[in-house]
mmCIF file of C-alpha atoms and ligand atoms in Angstrom:
data_model
loop_
_atom_site.group_PDB
_atom_site.id
_atom_site.type_symbol
_atom_site.label_atom_id
_atom_site.label_comp_id
_atom_site.label_asym_id
_atom_site.label_seq_id
_atom_site.Cartn_x
_atom_site.Cartn_y
_atom_site.Cartn_z
ATOM 1 C CA UNK O 1 27.018 -6.695 12.419
ATOM 2 C CA UNK O 2 24.349 -6.035 9.781
ATOM 3 C CA UNK O 3 24.290 -2.751 7.833
ATOM 4 C CA UNK O 4 21.107 -1.937 9.765
ATOM 5 C CA UNK O 5 22.866 -2.536 13.155
ATOM 6 C CA UNK O 6 25.666 -0.423 11.940
ATOM 7 C CA UNK O 7 23.369 2.303 10.983
ATOM 8 C CA UNK O 8 21.586 2.026 14.170
ATOM 9 C CA UNK O 9 24.854 2.290 16.200
ATOM 10 C CA UNK O 10 25.788 5.208 13.923
ATOM 11 C CA UNK O 11 22.495 6.810 14.376
ATOM 12 C CA UNK O 12 22.683 6.186 18.089
ATOM 13 C CA UNK O 13 26.119 7.675 18.415
ATOM 14 C CA UNK O 14 25.037 10.721 16.383
ATOM 15 C CA UNK O 15 21.991 11.002 18.439
ATOM 16 C CA UNK O 16 24.070 10.844 21.727
ATOM 17 C CA UNK O 17 26.652 13.333 20.398
ATOM 18 C CA UNK O 18 23.793 15.717 19.029
ATOM 19 C CA UNK O 19 21.948 15.527 22.349
ATOM 20 C CA UNK O 20 25.234 16.026 24.292
ATOM 21 C CA UNK O 21 25.559 19.318 22.197
ATOM 22 C CA UNK O 22 21.926 20.158 22.693
ATOM 23 C CA UNK O 23 21.129 19.410 19.043
ATOM 24 C CA UNK O 24 18.037 17.572 17.790
ATOM 25 C CA UNK O 25 18.757 14.015 16.971
ATOM 26 C CA UNK O 26 19.726 13.556 13.457
ATOM 27 C CA UNK O 27 21.166 10.935 11.346
ATOM 28 C CA UNK O 28 23.765 12.378 8.890
ATOM 29 C CA UNK O 29 21.346 15.021 7.858
ATOM 30 C CA UNK O 30 21.083 18.503 9.059
ATOM 31 C CA UNK O 31 18.044 19.401 11.072
ATOM 32 C CA UNK O 32 15.351 21.746 9.832
ATOM 33 C CA UNK O 33 14.846 25.105 11.020
ATOM 34 C CA UNK O 34 14.385 25.599 14.752
ATOM 35 C CA UNK O 35 15.569 22.165 15.661
ATOM 36 C CA UNK O 36 12.960 20.393 13.469
ATOM 37 C CA UNK O 37 13.749 16.899 12.291
ATOM 38 C CA UNK O 38 13.698 16.943 8.507
ATOM 39 C CA UNK O 39 11.495 14.025 6.717
ATOM 40 C CA UNK O 40 11.833 13.589 3.093
ATOM 41 C CA UNK O 41 8.624 11.785 1.870
ATOM 42 C CA UNK O 42 9.001 10.339 -1.541
ATOM 43 C CA UNK O 43 5.269 9.709 -2.164
ATOM 44 C CA UNK O 44 3.160 8.218 -4.850
ATOM 45 C CA UNK O 45 0.736 11.237 -5.238
ATOM 46 C CA UNK O 46 -2.758 11.287 -6.504
ATOM 47 C CA UNK O 47 -3.886 7.618 -7.202
ATOM 48 C CA UNK O 48 -7.263 7.151 -5.470
ATOM 49 C CA UNK O 49 -9.004 7.076 -2.146
ATOM 50 C CA UNK O 50 -6.645 4.911 -0.371
ATOM 51 C CA UNK O 51 -3.525 6.838 -1.446
ATOM 52 C CA UNK O 52 -5.215 10.202 -0.406
ATOM 53 C CA UNK O 53 -5.968 8.789 2.854
ATOM 54 C CA UNK O 54 -2.472 7.462 3.449
ATOM 55 C CA UNK O 55 -0.583 10.502 2.451
ATOM 56 C CA UNK O 56 -2.814 12.886 4.191
ATOM 57 C CA UNK O 57 -2.391 10.869 7.465
ATOM 58 C CA UNK O 58 1.388 10.995 7.068
ATOM 59 C CA UNK O 59 1.503 14.628 6.527
ATOM 60 C CA UNK O 60 -1.022 15.295 9.367
ATOM 61 C CA UNK O 61 1.307 13.309 11.675
ATOM 62 C CA UNK O 62 4.675 14.712 10.915
ATOM 63 C CA UNK O 63 3.858 18.179 11.848
ATOM 64 C CA UNK O 64 6.116 21.048 13.173
ATOM 65 C CA UNK O 65 4.143 20.715 16.447
ATOM 66 C CA UNK O 66 5.370 17.191 16.647
ATOM 67 C CA UNK O 67 8.893 18.467 15.862
ATOM 68 C CA UNK O 68 9.179 17.659 12.117
ATOM 69 C CA UNK O 69 9.521 19.414 8.866
ATOM 70 C CA UNK O 70 7.948 16.958 6.266
ATOM 71 C CA UNK O 71 9.030 17.584 2.651
ATOM 72 C CA UNK O 72 6.198 16.127 0.590
ATOM 73 C CA UNK O 73 7.311 15.007 -2.944
ATOM 74 C CA UNK O 74 4.641 13.312 -4.971
ATOM 75 C CA UNK O 75 5.555 11.356 -8.149
ATOM 76 C CA UNK O 76 4.840 13.229 -11.340
ATOM 77 C CA UNK O 77 2.030 11.089 -12.962
ATOM 78 C CA UNK O 78 3.243 7.905 -11.107
ATOM 79 C CA UNK O 79 6.671 8.167 -12.900
ATOM 80 C CA UNK O 80 9.380 6.313 -10.924
ATOM 81 C CA UNK O 81 12.163 8.663 -12.416
ATOM 82 C CA UNK O 82 10.400 11.730 -10.661
ATOM 83 C CA UNK O 83 10.708 9.626 -7.574
ATOM 84 C CA UNK O 84 14.244 8.776 -7.897
ATOM 85 C CA UNK O 85 15.119 12.509 -8.638
ATOM 86 C CA UNK O 86 13.162 13.545 -5.387
ATOM 87 C CA UNK O 87 14.980 10.794 -3.504
ATOM 88 C CA UNK O 88 18.415 11.946 -4.757
ATOM 89 C CA UNK O 89 17.560 15.491 -3.774
ATOM 90 C CA UNK O 90 16.746 14.665 -0.387
ATOM 91 C CA UNK O 91 20.001 12.770 0.078
ATOM 92 C CA UNK O 92 21.898 15.616 -1.347
ATOM 93 C CA UNK O 93 20.022 17.964 0.960
ATOM 94 C CA UNK O 94 20.792 15.794 3.893
ATOM 95 C CA UNK O 95 17.434 15.262 5.358
ATOM 96 C CA UNK O 96 17.326 13.205 8.583
ATOM 97 C CA UNK O 97 15.090 10.386 7.317
ATOM 98 C CA UNK O 98 13.517 9.387 3.910
ATOM 99 C CA UNK O 99 10.084 7.762 3.679
ATOM 100 C CA UNK O 100 9.436 5.983 0.366
ATOM 101 C CA UNK O 101 6.321 4.729 -1.082
ATOM 102 C CA UNK O 102 7.486 3.371 -4.262
ATOM 103 C CA UNK O 103 5.678 3.370 -7.644
ATOM 104 C CA UNK O 104 7.747 0.719 -8.804
ATOM 105 C CA UNK O 105 9.193 -2.288 -6.992
ATOM 106 C CA UNK O 106 12.384 -2.598 -8.928
ATOM 107 C CA UNK O 107 15.175 0.013 -9.684
ATOM 108 C CA UNK O 108 15.902 1.401 -6.238
ATOM 109 C CA UNK O 109 19.221 -0.233 -5.333
ATOM 110 C CA UNK O 110 21.509 2.641 -6.289
ATOM 111 C CA UNK O 111 19.302 5.246 -4.553
ATOM 112 C CA UNK O 112 19.154 3.203 -1.418
ATOM 113 C CA UNK O 113 22.895 2.611 -1.549
ATOM 114 C CA UNK O 114 23.381 6.489 -1.773
ATOM 115 C CA UNK O 115 21.137 7.168 1.325
ATOM 116 C CA UNK O 116 23.068 4.430 3.138
ATOM 117 C CA UNK O 117 26.341 6.082 2.488
ATOM 118 C CA UNK O 118 25.008 9.393 3.450
ATOM 119 C CA UNK O 119 23.821 7.619 6.770
ATOM 120 C CA UNK O 120 20.224 8.594 6.069
ATOM 121 C CA UNK O 121 17.805 5.837 7.172
ATOM 122 C CA UNK O 122 15.113 4.961 4.742
ATOM 123 C CA UNK O 123 11.536 3.557 5.833
ATOM 124 C CA UNK O 124 9.400 1.954 3.099
ATOM 125 C CA UNK O 125 5.696 2.934 3.515
ATOM 126 C CA UNK O 126 3.151 0.445 2.035
ATOM 127 C CA UNK O 127 5.040 -0.463 -1.137
ATOM 128 C CA UNK O 128 7.964 -3.099 -0.862
ATOM 129 C CA UNK O 129 11.018 -3.127 -3.157
ATOM 130 C CA UNK O 130 12.169 -6.285 -5.276
ATOM 131 C CA UNK O 131 14.484 -7.865 -4.716
ATOM 132 C CA UNK O 132 13.813 -7.368 -1.106
ATOM 133 C CA UNK O 133 17.172 -6.533 0.370
ATOM 134 C CA UNK O 134 16.366 -5.623 3.980
ATOM 135 C CA UNK O 135 19.946 -4.281 4.412
ATOM 136 C CA UNK O 136 19.171 -1.440 2.088
ATOM 137 C CA UNK O 137 16.288 0.005 4.252
ATOM 138 C CA UNK O 138 15.432 0.117 7.893
ATOM 139 C CA UNK O 139 11.757 -1.255 7.878
ATOM 140 C CA UNK O 140 8.715 -1.442 5.724
ATOM 141 C CA UNK O 141 5.494 -0.295 7.376
ATOM 142 C CA UNK O 142 2.181 -1.829 5.511
ATOM 143 C CA UNK O 143 -0.549 -4.166 6.184
ATOM 144 C CA UNK O 144 0.270 -7.680 5.106
ATOM 145 C CA UNK O 145 -0.647 -8.043 1.362
ATOM 146 C CA UNK O 146 -0.277 -11.834 1.524
ATOM 147 C CA UNK O 147 -2.533 -12.019 4.449
ATOM 148 C CA UNK O 148 -5.178 -9.759 3.053
ATOM 149 C CA UNK O 149 -5.350 -11.439 -0.317
ATOM 150 C CA UNK O 150 -5.485 -14.840 1.337
ATOM 151 C CA UNK O 151 -8.490 -13.582 3.312
ATOM 152 C CA UNK O 152 -10.085 -12.759 -0.083
ATOM 153 C CA UNK O 153 -9.337 -16.422 -1.320
ATOM 154 C CA UNK O 154 -10.553 -17.924 1.804
ATOM 155 C CA UNK O 155 -13.844 -16.157 1.569
ATOM 156 C CA UNK O 156 -14.103 -17.025 -2.118
ATOM 157 C CA UNK O 157 -13.609 -20.798 -1.111
ATOM 158 C CA UNK O 158 -16.364 -20.580 1.339
ATOM 159 C CA UNK O 159 -18.665 -18.537 -0.837
ATOM 160 C CA UNK O 160 -18.471 -20.856 -3.819
ATOM 161 C CA UNK O 161 -18.549 -24.476 -2.427
ATOM 162 C CA UNK O 162 -19.616 -25.620 -5.968
ATOM 163 C CA UNK O 163 -17.003 -23.695 -7.663
ATOM 164 C CA UNK O 164 -17.118 -20.489 -9.832
ATOM 165 C CA UNK O 165 -15.389 -19.004 -13.097
ATOM 166 C CA UNK O 166 -13.383 -15.988 -11.691
ATOM 167 C CA UNK O 167 -11.395 -13.099 -13.157
ATOM 168 C CA UNK O 168 -8.740 -10.876 -11.350
ATOM 169 C CA UNK O 169 -8.509 -7.179 -11.777
ATOM 170 C CA UNK O 170 -4.876 -6.477 -10.933
ATOM 171 C CA UNK O 171 -3.078 -3.192 -10.181
ATOM 172 C CA UNK O 172 -0.300 -1.806 -12.412
ATOM 173 C CA UNK O 173 2.270 -4.411 -13.558
ATOM 174 C CA UNK O 174 5.505 -4.078 -11.536
ATOM 175 C CA UNK O 175 3.925 -2.810 -8.410
ATOM 176 C CA UNK O 176 5.078 -4.955 -5.298
ATOM 177 C CA UNK O 177 1.564 -4.961 -3.622
ATOM 178 C CA UNK O 178 0.181 -6.506 -6.874
ATOM 179 C CA UNK O 179 2.838 -9.390 -6.799
ATOM 180 C CA UNK O 180 2.078 -9.901 -3.210
ATOM 181 C CA UNK O 181 -1.629 -9.968 -3.766
ATOM 182 C CA UNK O 182 -1.415 -12.394 -6.554
ATOM 183 C CA UNK O 183 0.892 -14.572 -4.455
ATOM 184 C CA UNK O 184 -1.504 -14.759 -1.524
ATOM 185 C CA UNK O 185 -4.626 -15.349 -3.450
ATOM 186 C CA UNK O 186 -3.233 -17.873 -5.788
ATOM 187 C CA UNK O 187 -1.791 -20.049 -3.093
ATOM 188 C CA UNK O 188 -5.343 -20.700 -1.709
ATOM 189 C CA UNK O 189 -7.617 -20.329 -4.899
ATOM 190 C CA UNK O 190 -5.064 -22.195 -7.045
ATOM 191 C CA UNK O 191 -5.470 -25.303 -4.780
ATOM 192 C CA UNK O 192 -9.330 -25.362 -5.312
ATOM 193 C CA UNK O 193 -9.838 -26.944 -8.918
ATOM 194 C CA UNK O 194 -13.529 -25.922 -8.672
ATOM 195 C CA UNK O 195 -12.380 -22.190 -8.782
ATOM 196 C CA UNK O 196 -11.521 -21.691 -12.380
ATOM 197 C CA UNK O 197 -9.514 -18.554 -13.396
ATOM 198 C CA UNK O 198 -10.839 -17.211 -16.751
ATOM 199 C CA UNK O 199 -8.266 -14.510 -16.868
ATOM 200 C CA UNK O 200 -6.480 -11.559 -15.162
ATOM 201 C CA UNK O 201 -5.845 -8.139 -16.435
ATOM 202 C CA UNK O 202 -4.567 -4.761 -15.022
ATOM 203 C CA UNK O 203 -6.995 -1.923 -14.690
ATOM 204 C CA UNK O 204 -4.370 0.259 -13.038
ATOM 205 C CA UNK O 205 -6.495 1.002 -9.854
ATOM 206 C CA UNK O 206 -9.113 2.796 -12.060
ATOM 207 C CA UNK O 207 -12.945 2.431 -11.781
ATOM 208 C CA UNK O 208 -13.373 3.366 -15.575
ATOM 209 C CA UNK O 209 -10.656 0.958 -16.762
ATOM 210 C CA UNK O 210 -11.986 -1.738 -14.603
ATOM 211 C CA UNK O 211 -15.574 -1.341 -15.915
ATOM 212 C CA UNK O 212 -14.213 -1.516 -19.471
ATOM 213 C CA UNK O 213 -12.248 -4.550 -18.748
ATOM 214 C CA UNK O 214 -15.145 -6.440 -17.174
ATOM 215 C CA UNK O 215 -17.486 -5.565 -19.855
ATOM 216 C CA UNK O 216 -15.157 -7.311 -22.331
ATOM 217 C CA UNK O 217 -14.644 -10.121 -19.983
ATOM 218 C CA UNK O 218 -18.439 -10.680 -19.592
ATOM 219 C CA UNK O 219 -19.074 -10.498 -23.295
ATOM 220 C CA UNK O 220 -16.232 -13.049 -24.116
ATOM 221 C CA UNK O 221 -17.485 -15.454 -21.569
ATOM 222 C CA UNK O 222 -21.151 -15.136 -22.351
ATOM 223 C CA UNK O 223 -21.532 -13.649 -18.739
ATOM 224 C CA UNK O 224 -20.382 -17.201 -17.348
ATOM 225 C CA UNK O 225 -18.212 -15.553 -14.653
ATOM 226 C CA UNK O 226 -19.485 -15.774 -11.081
ATOM 227 C CA UNK O 227 -16.714 -14.059 -9.141
ATOM 228 C CA UNK O 228 -14.433 -11.032 -9.697
ATOM 229 C CA UNK O 229 -11.458 -10.488 -7.486
ATOM 230 C CA UNK O 230 -10.496 -6.697 -7.782
ATOM 231 C CA UNK O 231 -7.230 -5.795 -6.072
ATOM 232 C CA UNK O 232 -8.506 -2.393 -4.948
ATOM 233 C CA UNK O 233 -11.827 -0.750 -4.156
ATOM 234 C CA UNK O 234 -11.937 1.546 -7.168
ATOM 235 C CA UNK O 235 -11.508 -1.421 -9.651
ATOM 236 C CA UNK O 236 -14.224 -3.316 -7.765
ATOM 237 C CA UNK O 237 -16.663 -0.446 -8.250
ATOM 238 C CA UNK O 238 -16.019 -0.410 -11.870
ATOM 239 C CA UNK O 239 -16.829 -4.115 -12.032
ATOM 240 C CA UNK O 240 -20.169 -3.474 -10.314
ATOM 241 C CA UNK O 241 -20.967 -0.985 -12.976
ATOM 242 C CA UNK O 242 -20.128 -3.451 -15.665
ATOM 243 C CA UNK O 243 -22.113 -6.342 -14.204
ATOM 244 C CA UNK O 244 -25.070 -3.999 -13.932
ATOM 245 C CA UNK O 245 -24.780 -2.715 -17.504
ATOM 246 C CA UNK O 246 -24.708 -6.383 -18.582
ATOM 247 C CA UNK O 247 -28.034 -7.064 -17.130
ATOM 248 C CA UNK O 248 -26.683 -9.011 -14.143
ATOM 249 C CA UNK O 249 -27.004 -8.310 -10.309
ATOM 250 C CA UNK O 250 -23.873 -7.864 -8.476
ATOM 251 C CA UNK O 251 -23.921 -9.818 -5.286
ATOM 252 C CA UNK O 252 -26.211 -12.351 -6.835
ATOM 253 C CA UNK O 253 -25.046 -13.327 -10.515
ATOM 254 C CA UNK O 254 -21.610 -12.023 -10.080
ATOM 255 C CA UNK O 255 -20.014 -11.597 -6.518
ATOM 256 C CA UNK O 256 -17.135 -8.897 -6.295
ATOM 257 C CA UNK O 257 -14.433 -8.844 -3.608
ATOM 258 C CA UNK O 258 -12.046 -5.957 -3.142
ATOM 259 C CA UNK O 259 -9.073 -4.777 -1.223
ATOM 260 C CA UNK O 260 -8.794 -1.485 0.640
ATOM 261 C CA UNK O 261 -11.939 -0.975 2.768
ATOM 262 C CA UNK O 262 -12.624 2.730 1.685
ATOM 263 C CA UNK O 263 -15.858 4.378 2.583
ATOM 264 C CA UNK O 264 -17.233 3.876 -1.054
ATOM 265 C CA UNK O 265 -16.489 0.186 -0.922
ATOM 266 C CA UNK O 266 -18.216 -0.358 2.430
ATOM 267 C CA UNK O 267 -21.113 1.558 1.153
ATOM 268 C CA UNK O 268 -21.303 -0.722 -1.838
ATOM 269 C CA UNK O 269 -20.988 -3.776 0.534
ATOM 270 C CA UNK O 270 -23.954 -2.277 2.595
ATOM 271 C CA UNK O 271 -25.902 -2.000 -0.482
ATOM 272 C CA UNK O 272 -25.129 -5.647 -1.616
ATOM 273 C CA UNK O 273 -23.296 -4.620 -4.690
ATOM 274 C CA UNK O 274 -19.821 -5.857 -3.315
ATOM 275 C CA UNK O 275 -19.809 -9.079 -1.456
ATOM 276 C CA UNK O 276 -16.384 -8.956 0.546
ATOM 277 C CA UNK O 277 -14.135 -6.243 1.292
ATOM 278 C CA UNK O 278 -10.708 -6.813 2.852
ATOM 279 C CA UNK O 279 -9.151 -3.634 4.562
ATOM 280 C CA UNK O 280 -5.692 -2.650 3.714
ATOM 281 C CA UNK O 281 -5.422 -0.032 6.505
ATOM 282 C CA UNK O 282 -3.774 3.295 5.238
ATOM 283 C CA UNK O 283 -3.841 5.079 8.542
ATOM 284 C CA UNK O 284 -0.314 4.328 9.955
ATOM 285 C CA UNK O 285 1.046 7.674 10.435
ATOM 286 C CA UNK O 286 1.559 7.257 14.162
ATOM 287 C CA UNK O 287 3.223 3.890 13.743
ATOM 288 C CA UNK O 288 5.626 5.674 11.220
ATOM 289 C CA UNK O 289 6.451 8.460 13.658
ATOM 290 C CA UNK O 290 7.057 6.009 16.446
ATOM 291 C CA UNK O 291 9.483 4.164 14.114
ATOM 292 C CA UNK O 292 11.274 7.362 13.069
ATOM 293 C CA UNK O 293 11.747 8.431 16.693
ATOM 294 C CA UNK O 294 13.050 4.935 17.524
ATOM 295 C CA UNK O 295 15.581 4.925 14.482
ATOM 296 C CA UNK O 296 16.818 8.404 15.462
ATOM 297 C CA UNK O 297 17.263 7.324 18.893
ATOM 298 C CA UNK O 298 19.474 4.491 17.679
ATOM 299 C CA UNK O 299 17.015 1.770 18.743
ATOM 300 C CA UNK O 300 16.610 -1.329 16.647
ATOM 301 C CA UNK O 301 13.348 -1.818 14.815
ATOM 302 C CA UNK O 302 11.905 -4.914 13.073
ATOM 303 C CA UNK O 303 12.655 -5.064 9.325
ATOM 304 C CA UNK O 304 8.856 -5.502 8.697
ATOM 305 C CA UNK O 305 6.036 -3.685 10.706
ATOM 306 C CA UNK O 306 2.617 -5.086 9.829
ATOM 307 C CA UNK O 307 -0.502 -2.715 10.081
ATOM 308 C CA UNK O 308 -3.498 -4.577 11.458
ATOM 309 C CA UNK O 309 -6.400 -4.733 8.986
ATOM 310 C CA UNK O 310 -10.070 -6.072 9.184
ATOM 311 C CA UNK O 311 -12.274 -7.996 6.757
ATOM 312 C CA UNK O 312 -15.982 -7.222 6.067
ATOM 313 C CA UNK O 313 -18.098 -10.023 4.744
ATOM 314 C CA UNK O 314 -21.828 -8.800 4.970
ATOM 315 C CA UNK O 315 -23.978 -5.623 4.599
ATOM 316 C CA UNK O 316 -24.335 -5.677 8.412
ATOM 317 C CA UNK O 317 -20.619 -5.505 9.057
ATOM 318 C CA UNK O 318 -20.488 -2.589 6.538
ATOM 319 C CA UNK O 319 -23.229 -0.700 8.040
ATOM 320 C CA UNK O 320 -21.737 -1.291 11.557
ATOM 321 C CA UNK O 321 -18.289 0.094 10.421
ATOM 322 C CA UNK O 322 -19.426 3.096 8.252
ATOM 323 C CA UNK O 323 -20.548 5.700 10.772
ATOM 324 C CA UNK O 324 -16.923 5.912 12.371
ATOM 325 C CA UNK O 325 -15.038 5.176 9.037
ATOM 326 C CA UNK O 326 -12.126 7.606 8.745
ATOM 327 C CA UNK O 327 -11.303 6.862 5.010
HETATM 328 O O1 LIG B 401 -0.179 0.226 -2.415
HETATM 329 C C1 LIG B 401 -1.565 0.098 -2.032
HETATM 330 C C2 LIG B 401 -2.481 0.219 -3.243
HETATM 331 O O2 LIG B 401 -2.288 1.339 -3.935
HETATM 332 C C3 LIG B 401 -4.045 0.193 -2.778
HETATM 333 O O3 LIG B 401 -4.594 -0.982 -2.493
HETATM 334 C C4 LIG B 401 -4.487 1.020 -3.972
HETATM 335 O O4 LIG B 401 -5.881 1.499 -3.782
HETATM 336 C C5 LIG B 401 -3.523 2.135 -4.187
HETATM 337 O O5 LIG B 401 -3.556 2.739 -5.268
#
């Protein structure tokens, strides 16, 4: 029997026991006030529009009205140590469930082992861990980064039938989704000899940093770059600014593709400044709540839960989506 099955069994027994005693289902922790289920959310904190939409959606879902006390613990300046400290506090406090959006992919084994020993289920939101030991957590809820970045590469192959020089703006080194996005993109683009990678560099999800990086790339390549893959919207919008300041026309001289699908990116796609946007849907709070309820009831859940995400490949597609856009 896997650790997860054991945990589910323990949780199931605990839940039945608790229900028999008229207590709220809990899994090794103590319930919050007035029978609320306590959730420790080890979060990333301020990072950009995607993160704000995702973490707001989680907080808006796990409300007291829904029967939860959500304890929100954003990282301090994206620092992993502050996340590990918050994680440890939640284990010591005996919360019922921990939600983790990891700023770094590695370095979580000890924390996850401690939570397992305390019989506190851990659910990964968005970010994975490396090595991906699925026995150390119950499940990961996220759009599929390989699928999303493959969609960008497939679009690039179709958009540049005669080939292109391209540059990749990456998120921060050591983040799981960056590695996954490179893997998905490279598997397709790397098989197209006419798509020539002139370089890749992190711009740390930042518009300003991406603008500076692309300014340098255009200068060092005499503007002979036709495609930029930005691993998130903010960096793609920075690339747009750099292309414009180089006297080039984004969408014509240089096509820019991004991941996330926030309002600002769809607005830029509608204006022809971006050429392709792959959504990485941040609004999975209801899915997370459903998973938490299943876990606390002792039900089995899949080790990976994929959040469906769309793609947008034209100004018309962006204009259609914008009026109802929630992030
Ligand atoms: O982990 C998801 C990534 O983190 C998003 O693509 C990016 O915008 C955010 O900062």
